[in-house]
mmCIF file of C-alpha atoms and ligand atoms in Angstrom:
data_model
loop_
_atom_site.group_PDB
_atom_site.id
_atom_site.type_symbol
_atom_site.label_atom_id
_atom_site.label_comp_id
_atom_site.label_asym_id
_atom_site.label_seq_id
_atom_site.Cartn_x
_atom_site.Cartn_y
_atom_site.Cartn_z
ATOM 1 C CA MET A 108 0.000 0.000 0.000
ATOM 2 C CA LEU A 109 2.615 2.581 1.113
ATOM 3 C CA ASP A 110 6.339 1.952 1.726
ATOM 4 C CA SER A 111 7.742 5.218 3.025
ATOM 5 C CA LEU A 112 7.321 8.990 3.157
ATOM 6 C CA ARG A 113 9.361 9.140 -0.036
ATOM 7 C CA HIS A 114 6.758 6.898 -1.665
ATOM 8 C CA ALA A 115 3.983 9.238 -0.392
ATOM 9 C CA ASP A 116 5.842 12.268 -1.800
ATOM 10 C CA GLN A 117 6.202 10.559 -5.188
ATOM 11 C CA LEU A 118 2.480 9.723 -5.246
ATOM 12 C CA ALA A 119 1.715 13.309 -4.179
ATOM 13 C CA ARG A 120 3.524 14.620 -7.247
ATOM 14 C CA ASP A 121 1.941 12.074 -9.592
ATOM 15 C CA TRP A 122 -1.624 12.596 -8.317
ATOM 16 C CA LYS A 123 -1.427 16.275 -7.258
ATOM 17 C CA ILE A 124 -2.655 15.368 -3.781
ATOM 18 C CA ASN A 125 -0.877 16.460 -0.577
ATOM 19 C CA SER A 126 1.291 13.702 0.887
ATOM 20 C CA GLU A 127 -0.384 13.847 4.344
ATOM 21 C CA ASP A 128 -3.769 12.926 2.881
ATOM 22 C CA ILE A 129 -2.109 10.026 1.023
ATOM 23 C CA LEU A 130 -0.492 8.813 4.240
ATOM 24 C CA LEU A 131 -3.806 9.020 6.126
ATOM 25 C CA ILE A 132 -5.669 7.159 3.371
ATOM 26 C CA ALA A 133 -3.111 4.345 3.526
ATOM 27 C CA LEU A 134 -3.235 4.314 7.325
ATOM 28 C CA ASN A 135 -7.015 4.183 7.423
ATOM 29 C CA SER A 136 -7.130 1.468 4.812
ATOM 30 C CA CYS A 137 -4.433 -0.760 6.369
ATOM 31 C CA GLY A 138 -4.971 -0.066 10.045
ATOM 32 C CA ALA A 139 -1.869 -0.603 12.159
ATOM 33 C CA ARG A 140 0.072 -3.229 14.035
ATOM 34 C CA SER A 141 0.388 -2.658 17.749
ATOM 35 C CA SER A 142 1.539 -4.303 20.928
ATOM 36 C CA LEU A 143 -1.290 -2.578 22.816
ATOM 37 C CA GLY A 144 -3.451 -5.699 22.614
ATOM 38 C CA LYS A 145 -6.695 -3.910 21.631
ATOM 39 C CA PRO A 146 -8.759 -4.376 18.456
ATOM 40 C CA ARG A 147 -9.334 -0.625 17.986
ATOM 41 C CA MET A 148 -7.986 2.547 19.546
ATOM 42 C CA ARG A 149 -8.824 6.240 19.249
ATOM 43 C CA PHE A 150 -6.171 8.924 19.644
ATOM 44 C CA ARG A 151 -4.874 12.339 18.602
ATOM 45 C CA LEU A 152 -2.167 12.270 15.954
ATOM 46 C CA ARG A 153 0.352 14.984 15.067
ATOM 47 C CA LEU A 154 1.960 14.186 11.731
ATOM 48 C CA ASP A 155 5.640 15.153 11.736
ATOM 49 C CA SER A 156 5.049 17.136 8.547
ATOM 50 C CA ARG A 157 2.149 19.141 10.120
ATOM 51 C CA PRO A 158 2.941 19.171 13.856
ATOM 52 C CA ASP A 159 0.753 22.227 14.517
ATOM 53 C CA GLN A 160 -2.372 20.446 13.349
ATOM 54 C CA PRO A 161 -3.432 17.620 15.681
ATOM 55 C CA LEU A 162 -6.163 15.428 14.239
ATOM 56 C CA TYR A 163 -8.294 12.628 15.569
ATOM 57 C CA LEU A 164 -8.172 9.010 14.418
ATOM 58 C CA ILE A 165 -9.964 5.762 15.222
ATOM 59 C CA LEU A 166 -7.914 2.842 13.996
ATOM 60 C CA SER A 167 -8.132 -0.902 13.667
ATOM 61 C CA LEU A 168 -5.071 -2.551 15.235
ATOM 62 C CA GLY A 169 -5.619 -6.100 14.015
ATOM 63 C CA ASN A 170 -3.673 -6.153 10.743
ATOM 64 C CA ARG A 171 -0.297 -7.812 11.262
ATOM 65 C CA GLN A 172 0.645 -7.134 7.632
ATOM 66 C CA SER A 173 0.170 -3.369 7.961
ATOM 67 C CA PRO A 174 3.247 -1.223 7.235
ATOM 68 C CA PHE A 175 2.062 1.077 10.044
ATOM 69 C CA GLU A 176 2.761 0.508 13.714
ATOM 70 C CA VAL A 177 1.328 2.446 16.628
ATOM 71 C CA ASP A 178 2.160 2.588 20.328
ATOM 72 C CA GLN A 179 1.283 5.060 23.065
ATOM 73 C CA HIS A 180 3.690 7.687 21.727
ATOM 74 C CA GLN A 181 4.503 7.115 18.066
ATOM 75 C CA LEU A 182 3.113 6.245 14.664
ATOM 76 C CA ARG A 183 5.711 4.545 12.457
ATOM 77 C CA LEU A 184 5.683 3.617 8.767
ATOM 78 C CA ASN A 185 7.941 0.607 8.168
ATOM 79 C CA GLY A 186 9.885 1.442 11.326
ATOM 80 C CA VAL A 187 10.289 5.177 10.670
ATOM 81 C CA GLN A 188 8.398 7.701 12.813
ATOM 82 C CA VAL A 189 5.832 9.713 10.841
ATOM 83 C CA GLY A 190 3.811 11.161 13.709
ATOM 84 C CA THR A 191 3.325 11.407 17.455
ATOM 85 C CA VAL A 192 0.366 9.931 19.316
ATOM 86 C CA GLU A 193 -1.442 11.529 22.271
ATOM 87 C CA GLY A 194 -4.367 10.525 24.448
ATOM 88 C CA ILE A 195 -4.667 6.982 23.146
ATOM 89 C CA GLU A 196 -7.733 5.132 24.469
ATOM 90 C CA ASP A 197 -9.782 2.023 23.861
ATOM 91 C CA ASP A 198 -12.467 2.572 21.206
ATOM 92 C CA ASP A 199 -15.349 1.099 23.178
ATOM 93 C CA ALA A 200 -18.939 2.008 22.276
ATOM 94 C CA VAL A 201 -19.619 4.969 24.560
ATOM 95 C CA LEU A 202 -22.883 6.762 25.149
ATOM 96 C CA GLY A 203 -21.816 10.023 23.590
ATOM 97 C CA TYR A 204 -18.841 12.088 22.534
ATOM 98 C CA TRP A 205 -18.080 15.522 21.087
ATOM 99 C CA ARG A 206 -16.845 16.288 17.596
ATOM 100 C CA GLY A 207 -15.533 19.612 16.342
ATOM 101 C CA GLY A 208 -14.740 20.864 19.849
ATOM 102 C CA ARG A 209 -18.231 21.293 21.313
ATOM 103 C CA ARG A 210 -20.034 21.769 17.982
ATOM 104 C CA VAL A 211 -21.539 18.332 17.462
ATOM 105 C CA LEU A 212 -22.608 15.753 20.012
ATOM 106 C CA THR A 213 -22.731 12.170 18.785
ATOM 107 C CA LEU A 214 -25.086 9.982 20.738
ATOM 108 C CA ASN A 215 -25.209 6.166 20.873
ATOM 109 C CA SER A 216 -28.416 6.327 22.879
ATOM 110 C CA ASN A 217 -29.958 3.044 21.790
ATOM 111 C CA THR A 218 -27.347 0.393 22.634
ATOM 112 C CA ARG A 219 -25.520 0.457 19.300
ATOM 113 C CA SER A 220 -23.112 -2.065 20.780
ATOM 114 C CA GLN A 221 -25.846 -4.727 20.606
ATOM 115 C CA CYS A 222 -26.317 -4.278 16.870
ATOM 116 C CA THR A 223 -24.792 -6.909 14.574
ATOM 117 C CA GLY A 224 -24.956 -7.931 10.949
ATOM 118 C CA CYS A 225 -22.883 -5.549 8.812
ATOM 119 C CA VAL A 226 -19.641 -7.152 7.763
ATOM 120 C CA PHE A 227 -17.544 -3.956 8.108
ATOM 121 C CA CYS A 228 -18.856 -2.996 11.557
ATOM 122 C CA PRO A 229 -16.475 -3.278 14.530
ATOM 123 C CA ASN A 230 -19.276 -3.376 17.132
ATOM 124 C CA THR A 231 -18.773 -6.989 18.085
ATOM 125 C CA LEU A 232 -15.053 -6.401 18.650
ATOM 126 C CA GLU A 233 -15.549 -3.567 21.109
ATOM 127 C CA ASP A 234 -16.350 -3.332 24.768
ATOM 128 C CA ALA A 235 -19.467 -1.279 25.396
ATOM 129 C CA SER A 236 -20.833 1.306 27.790
ATOM 130 C CA ASP A 237 -23.850 2.584 25.864
ATOM 131 C CA PRO A 238 -27.020 1.554 27.704
ATOM 132 C CA ARG A 239 -30.395 2.358 26.125
ATOM 133 C CA LEU A 240 -31.465 5.819 27.298
ATOM 134 C CA ARG A 241 -35.068 6.730 28.062
ATOM 135 C CA ALA A 242 -36.593 10.199 28.551
ATOM 136 C CA PRO A 243 -35.498 11.049 32.132
ATOM 137 C CA ASP A 244 -32.027 9.567 31.509
ATOM 138 C CA LEU A 245 -31.622 11.662 28.365
ATOM 139 C CA HIS A 246 -32.492 14.879 30.220
ATOM 140 C CA ALA A 247 -30.056 13.985 32.985
ATOM 141 C CA TYR A 248 -27.367 12.923 30.528
ATOM 142 C CA PHE A 249 -27.554 16.221 28.618
ATOM 143 C CA SER A 250 -27.458 18.307 31.829
ATOM 144 C CA THR A 251 -24.504 16.307 33.173
ATOM 145 C CA LEU A 252 -22.696 16.615 29.865
ATOM 146 C CA ALA A 253 -23.165 20.409 29.808
ATOM 147 C CA CYS A 254 -21.909 20.609 33.392
ATOM 148 C CA GLU A 255 -18.884 18.340 32.791
ATOM 149 C CA SER A 256 -17.996 20.278 29.639
ATOM 150 C CA GLY A 257 -18.077 23.561 31.554
ATOM 151 C CA LEU A 258 -21.071 24.848 29.582
ATOM 152 C CA PRO A 259 -24.049 26.675 31.154
ATOM 153 C CA ASP A 260 -26.354 24.742 28.788
ATOM 154 C CA LEU A 261 -26.201 23.156 25.334
ATOM 155 C CA GLY A 262 -27.308 26.341 23.515
ATOM 156 C CA GLY A 263 -24.144 26.526 21.406
ATOM 157 C CA VAL A 264 -24.354 22.958 20.125
ATOM 158 C CA GLU A 265 -24.953 22.934 16.349
ATOM 159 C CA ALA A 266 -26.151 19.364 16.064
ATOM 160 C CA VAL A 267 -26.904 16.224 18.013
ATOM 161 C CA THR A 268 -26.273 13.123 15.948
ATOM 162 C CA VAL A 269 -28.133 9.958 16.861
ATOM 163 C CA CYS A 270 -25.893 7.254 15.524
ATOM 164 C CA THR A 271 -27.323 3.809 15.978
ATOM 165 C CA GLY A 272 -28.465 0.975 13.780
ATOM 166 C CA CYS A 273 -30.613 -0.633 16.370
ATOM 167 C CA PHE A 274 -34.130 0.651 15.629
ATOM 168 C CA LEU A 275 -35.879 -2.037 13.675
ATOM 169 C CA TYR A 276 -38.986 0.042 12.987
ATOM 170 C CA GLU A 277 -39.614 3.594 11.876
ATOM 171 C CA ASP A 278 -42.149 4.374 14.608
ATOM 172 C CA LEU A 279 -39.713 3.270 17.340
ATOM 173 C CA ALA A 280 -37.013 5.472 15.829
ATOM 174 C CA LEU A 281 -39.357 8.481 15.681
ATOM 175 C CA GLU A 282 -40.452 7.939 19.266
ATOM 176 C CA HIS A 283 -36.811 8.012 20.379
ATOM 177 C CA LEU A 284 -35.993 11.046 18.228
ATOM 178 C CA ARG A 285 -38.864 13.004 19.790
ATOM 179 C CA LEU A 286 -37.426 12.206 23.229
ATOM 180 C CA VAL A 287 -33.983 13.365 22.131
ATOM 181 C CA ARG A 288 -35.477 16.623 20.828
ATOM 182 C CA GLU A 289 -37.346 17.134 24.131
ATOM 183 C CA ALA A 290 -34.126 16.615 26.068
ATOM 184 C CA MET A 291 -32.277 18.975 23.698
ATOM 185 C CA SER A 292 -34.958 21.668 24.190
ATOM 186 C CA ALA A 293 -34.886 21.185 27.962
ATOM 187 C CA ASN A 294 -31.172 22.011 27.791
ATOM 188 C CA ASP A 295 -31.653 25.051 25.500
ATOM 189 C CA CYS A 296 -30.333 23.294 22.413
ATOM 190 C CA ASN A 297 -32.167 24.244 19.205
ATOM 191 C CA GLY A 298 -29.593 22.690 16.917
ATOM 192 C CA THR A 299 -30.154 20.167 14.154
ATOM 193 C CA LEU A 300 -31.110 16.636 15.077
ATOM 194 C CA GLN A 301 -29.181 14.331 12.741
ATOM 195 C CA PHE A 302 -30.232 10.706 12.421
ATOM 196 C CA LEU A 303 -28.099 7.978 10.840
ATOM 197 C CA SER A 304 -30.411 5.197 9.794
ATOM 198 C CA SER A 305 -32.069 3.137 7.095
ATOM 199 C CA VAL A 306 -35.461 2.759 8.792
ATOM 200 C CA LEU A 307 -36.839 6.276 8.262
ATOM 201 C CA THR A 308 -38.256 5.972 4.758
ATOM 202 C CA THR A 309 -42.053 6.421 4.495
ATOM 203 C CA PRO A 310 -43.785 9.713 3.536
ATOM 204 C CA GLN A 311 -45.536 9.755 6.934
ATOM 205 C CA GLY A 312 -42.267 9.055 8.742
ATOM 206 C CA LEU A 313 -40.499 11.868 6.899
ATOM 207 C CA ASP A 314 -43.411 14.245 7.646
ATOM 208 C CA ALA A 315 -43.073 13.347 11.315
ATOM 209 C CA ALA A 316 -39.292 13.833 11.214
ATOM 210 C CA ALA A 317 -39.648 17.261 9.590
ATOM 211 C CA ALA A 318 -42.074 18.222 12.391
ATOM 212 C CA ILE A 319 -39.493 17.358 15.084
ATOM 213 C CA GLY A 320 -37.516 20.511 14.259
ATOM 214 C CA PRO A 321 -34.354 21.129 12.223
ATOM 215 C CA PHE A 322 -33.654 17.613 10.987
ATOM 216 C CA HIS A 323 -30.865 15.934 9.031
ATOM 217 C CA LEU A 324 -31.359 12.447 7.604
ATOM 218 C CA THR A 325 -28.169 10.505 6.920
ATOM 219 C CA LEU A 326 -29.179 7.363 5.092
ATOM 220 C CA THR A 327 -26.825 4.457 5.776
ATOM 221 C CA ALA A 328 -26.326 3.400 2.154
ATOM 222 C CA GLU A 329 -22.868 1.782 2.767
ATOM 223 C CA CYS A 330 -22.646 -0.063 -0.594
ATOM 224 C CA PHE A 331 -24.587 -0.749 -3.781
ATOM 225 C CA THR A 332 -23.662 -4.349 -4.604
ATOM 226 C CA ARG A 333 -23.830 -7.625 -2.595
ATOM 227 C CA ARG A 334 -26.032 -5.804 -0.080
ATOM 228 C CA ASP A 335 -27.724 -9.011 1.082
ATOM 229 C CA LEU A 336 -24.302 -10.532 1.845
ATOM 230 C CA VAL A 337 -22.596 -7.676 3.659
ATOM 231 C CA LEU A 338 -25.346 -5.697 5.421
ATOM 232 C CA LYS A 339 -27.697 -6.491 8.253
ATOM 233 C CA GLU A 340 -31.078 -7.532 6.919
ATOM 234 C CA SER A 341 -32.973 -4.334 7.773
ATOM 235 C CA LYS A 342 -30.410 -2.286 5.832
ATOM 236 C CA ALA A 343 -30.112 -4.708 2.917
ATOM 237 C CA ARG A 344 -33.874 -4.546 2.307
ATOM 238 C CA LEU A 345 -33.543 -0.994 1.001
ATOM 239 C CA THR A 346 -32.465 -0.817 -2.645
ATOM 240 C CA PRO A 347 -30.418 2.085 -4.091
ATOM 241 C CA PRO A 348 -33.445 3.449 -6.045
ATOM 242 C CA GLN A 349 -35.498 3.379 -2.816
ATOM 243 C CA MET A 350 -32.708 5.233 -0.992
ATOM 244 C CA ILE A 351 -32.611 7.911 -3.680
ATOM 245 C CA ALA A 352 -36.408 8.299 -3.538
ATOM 246 C CA THR A 353 -36.255 8.587 0.272
ATOM 247 C CA LEU A 354 -33.559 11.270 0.193
ATOM 248 C CA ALA A 355 -35.464 13.169 -2.521
ATOM 249 C CA ALA A 356 -38.651 13.034 -0.430
ATOM 250 C CA ALA A 357 -36.745 14.207 2.650
ATOM 251 C CA LYS A 358 -35.144 17.061 0.718
ATOM 252 C CA ASP A 359 -38.602 18.126 -0.551
ATOM 253 C CA ARG A 360 -39.691 18.433 3.091
ATOM 254 C CA GLY A 361 -36.807 20.761 3.969
ATOM 255 C CA ILE A 362 -34.818 18.018 5.697
ATOM 256 C CA ALA A 363 -31.021 18.150 5.244
ATOM 257 C CA THR A 364 -29.830 14.983 3.507
ATOM 258 C CA ASN A 365 -26.745 12.912 2.928
ATOM 259 C CA PHE A 366 -25.638 9.295 3.288
ATOM 260 C CA THR A 367 -22.850 7.073 4.526
ATOM 261 C CA TYR A 368 -20.857 4.981 2.083
ATOM 262 C CA ILE A 369 -17.961 2.579 2.630
ATOM 263 C CA VAL A 370 -15.228 3.097 0.023
ATOM 264 C CA GLY A 371 -13.594 -0.235 -0.743
ATOM 265 C CA MET A 372 -16.501 -2.680 -0.829
ATOM 266 C CA ASP A 373 -18.042 -2.050 -4.275
ATOM 267 C CA ASP A 374 -15.877 -2.177 -7.372
ATOM 268 C CA ALA A 375 -14.776 1.275 -8.510
ATOM 269 C CA ASN A 376 -17.104 1.611 -11.499
ATOM 270 C CA ALA A 377 -20.143 0.329 -9.575
ATOM 271 C CA SER A 378 -19.327 2.859 -6.856
ATOM 272 C CA ILE A 379 -19.088 5.864 -9.126
ATOM 273 C CA GLU A 380 -22.143 4.886 -11.162
ATOM 274 C CA GLY A 381 -24.187 4.416 -7.992
ATOM 275 C CA LEU A 382 -22.910 7.587 -6.329
ATOM 276 C CA ALA A 383 -23.659 9.766 -9.351
ATOM 277 C CA ALA A 384 -27.373 9.087 -8.901
ATOM 278 C CA PHE A 385 -27.204 10.250 -5.249
ATOM 279 C CA VAL A 386 -25.610 13.642 -5.920
ATOM 280 C CA PRO A 387 -28.845 15.519 -6.810
ATOM 281 C CA VAL A 388 -30.635 14.379 -3.622
ATOM 282 C CA THR A 389 -27.757 15.221 -1.246
ATOM 283 C CA THR A 390 -27.571 18.576 0.588
ATOM 284 C CA ALA A 391 -24.538 17.866 2.829
ATOM 285 C CA PHE A 392 -21.261 16.163 1.937
ATOM 286 C CA PRO A 393 -21.684 12.379 2.404
ATOM 287 C CA GLY A 394 -19.766 10.334 4.956
ATOM 288 C CA PHE A 395 -17.344 8.415 2.722
ATOM 289 C CA GLN A 396 -15.506 6.016 5.004
ATOM 290 C CA ILE A 397 -12.459 4.048 3.939
ATOM 291 C CA TYR A 398 -13.048 0.323 4.405
ATOM 292 C CA GLN A 399 -11.016 -0.918 7.372
ATOM 293 C CA ALA A 400 -10.679 -4.679 7.621
ATOM 294 C CA HIS A 401 -10.620 -5.517 11.312
ATOM 295 C CA THR A 402 -10.152 -9.250 10.797
ATOM 296 C CA PRO A 403 -8.734 -11.560 8.065
ATOM 297 C CA LEU A 404 -12.346 -12.488 7.228
ATOM 298 C CA MET A 405 -13.192 -8.844 6.604
ATOM 299 C CA GLU A 406 -10.125 -8.588 4.378
ATOM 300 C CA LEU A 407 -11.847 -11.043 2.011
ATOM 301 C CA GLN A 408 -14.724 -8.596 1.467
ATOM 302 C CA ARG A 409 -12.521 -5.919 -0.097
ATOM 303 C CA ALA A 410 -13.251 -4.717 -3.636
ATOM 304 C CA THR A 411 -10.688 -6.015 -6.111
ATOM 305 C CA GLY A 412 -7.707 -3.653 -6.208
ATOM 306 C CA SER A 413 -8.652 -1.711 -3.067
ATOM 307 C CA ASP A 414 -5.573 -3.038 -1.266
ATOM 308 C CA GLN A 415 -3.596 -0.612 -3.470
ATOM 309 C CA ILE A 416 -3.162 3.075 -2.631
ATOM 310 C CA GLN A 417 -3.687 4.005 -6.308
ATOM 311 C CA TRP A 418 -7.199 2.506 -6.170
ATOM 312 C CA HIS A 419 -8.096 4.919 -3.348
ATOM 313 C CA LEU A 420 -6.489 7.921 -5.011
ATOM 314 C CA ALA A 421 -8.432 7.224 -8.202
ATOM 315 C CA MET A 422 -11.672 6.926 -6.196
ATOM 316 C CA ARG A 423 -10.909 10.176 -4.397
ATOM 317 C CA THR A 424 -10.372 11.992 -7.685
ATOM 318 C CA ARG A 425 -13.537 10.554 -9.259
ATOM 319 C CA ILE A 426 -15.672 11.461 -6.234
ATOM 320 C CA GLU A 427 -14.210 14.990 -6.244
ATOM 321 C CA GLU A 428 -15.374 15.286 -9.861
ATOM 322 C CA LEU A 429 -18.882 14.134 -8.885
ATOM 323 C CA PHE A 430 -19.181 16.773 -6.145
ATOM 324 C CA ALA A 431 -17.128 19.570 -7.729
ATOM 325 C CA ASP A 432 -20.130 21.694 -8.725
ATOM 326 C CA THR A 433 -22.208 21.100 -5.610
ATOM 327 C CA GLY A 434 -20.052 23.249 -3.314
ATOM 328 C CA LEU A 435 -20.361 20.469 -0.689
ATOM 329 C CA ARG A 436 -17.039 19.673 0.988
ATOM 330 C CA PRO A 437 -15.822 17.162 3.581
ATOM 331 C CA ALA A 438 -14.737 18.030 7.136
ATOM 332 C CA TRP A 439 -12.395 15.682 8.999
ATOM 333 C CA PHE A 440 -14.077 16.221 12.362
ATOM 334 C CA ARG A 441 -17.272 14.702 10.974
ATOM 335 C CA ASN A 442 -15.513 11.605 9.641
ATOM 336 C CA TYR A 443 -12.170 10.303 10.891
ATOM 337 C CA ARG A 444 -11.986 7.671 8.125
ATOM 338 C CA SER A 445 -12.356 10.082 5.249
ATOM 339 C CA LEU A 446 -10.536 10.176 1.908
ATOM 340 C CA TRP A 447 -9.919 13.901 2.570
ATOM 341 C CA CYS A 448 -8.173 15.553 5.504
ATOM 342 C CA PHE A 449 -6.312 18.700 4.448
ATOM 343 C CA THR A 450 -7.346 19.188 0.806
ATOM 344 C CA PHE A 451 -10.203 18.525 -1.613
ATOM 345 C CA ALA A 452 -9.538 18.810 -5.367
ATOM 346 C CA GLY A 453 -6.330 20.723 -4.634
ATOM 347 C CA GLN A 454 -7.979 23.250 -2.292
ATOM 348 C CA GLU A 455 -7.182 23.527 1.419
ATOM 349 C CA LEU A 456 -9.989 22.402 3.720
ATOM 350 C CA GLU A 457 -10.946 24.147 6.937
ATOM 351 C CA GLY A 458 -10.854 22.484 10.347
ATOM 352 C CA PRO A 459 -11.560 21.547 12.976
ATOM 353 C CA TRP A 460 -9.847 18.160 12.745
ATOM 354 C CA ILE A 461 -10.790 16.848 16.197
HETATM 355 S S1 SF4 B 265 -26.448 -1.295 11.442
HETATM 356 FE FE1 SF4 B 265 -24.557 -2.361 10.809
HETATM 357 S S2 SF4 B 265 -22.988 -0.711 10.830
HETATM 358 FE FE2 SF4 B 265 -24.735 0.051 12.044
HETATM 359 S S3 SF4 B 265 -24.282 -0.521 14.154
HETATM 360 FE FE3 SF4 B 265 -25.531 -2.194 13.290
HETATM 361 S S4 SF4 B 265 -24.050 -3.736 12.517
HETATM 362 FE FE4 SF4 B 265 -22.926 -1.776 12.844
#
């Protein structure tokens, strides 16, 4: 995938992409070796070439073939230090965490750790501390969070993201989302309520979601081919044309829309063809996540060629072309497994990166 910084610099010249983004793509695709004895870790990374810009990473540590190695202090590429590591911790499924400083609160309020079925999902490898939260718990959780974060209330929070695949039915999801909105309002938060899911699809459901207040639907598309083999059943049921119709219907109701997609499961042409049809129904940059194989079995599910860095760089360039005219751009703090960290189509991106 990537041999050395010299290799990254050569690729940077050939592809007109900054070498840090190339290094991070390779790192996210390969994961790292480690003696830390954990399947996944999250940490802050300062690349030696951009030491003033710490960024956040969540990394699989199960790949013994990876050219990258991480310990509590260093990231190395084939034995040579390329960055320093700070604040390394176990990536267990927690109840909630901040992104973008205190801009976005991500909530695993419905026991995401219990959800199984998608081949790329690390849930079953992680420890968990994300119990299902009901109304009084949510109120208390938000107040405690504000207090612990040194905030008078949650008034400055732009968005609360409910990130869980565990609602089997639309009405159960809506019931929970109403409770989250109530708890947000009780803590003076009028921000957007973002929901990552594949169960919110009907016209009535979308009407109800629009009525909850500023709403953002992130449809968990993940892939376009072999869906019955690699996704949990409730996700696999939804076909790409149904997803496009759902996002279009949401957009018509004033709901912000985008989707999540795993880069490295579909073949390149199937990816680009499928993604092109999603562009017109997307109002926020999608969450393109680089496929991380956490186990040898997951390695078998890779798209042909996606074990090569060039495959990812070509995908990055083709996706940039798809979104060039939309004005939508990625932000690292929203997605730590992105194909873009510091630049998009040759232009510098803005932070935050944590
Ligand atoms: S729906 Fe799939 S990706 Fe989401 S939490 Fe469940 S198993 Fe993981």
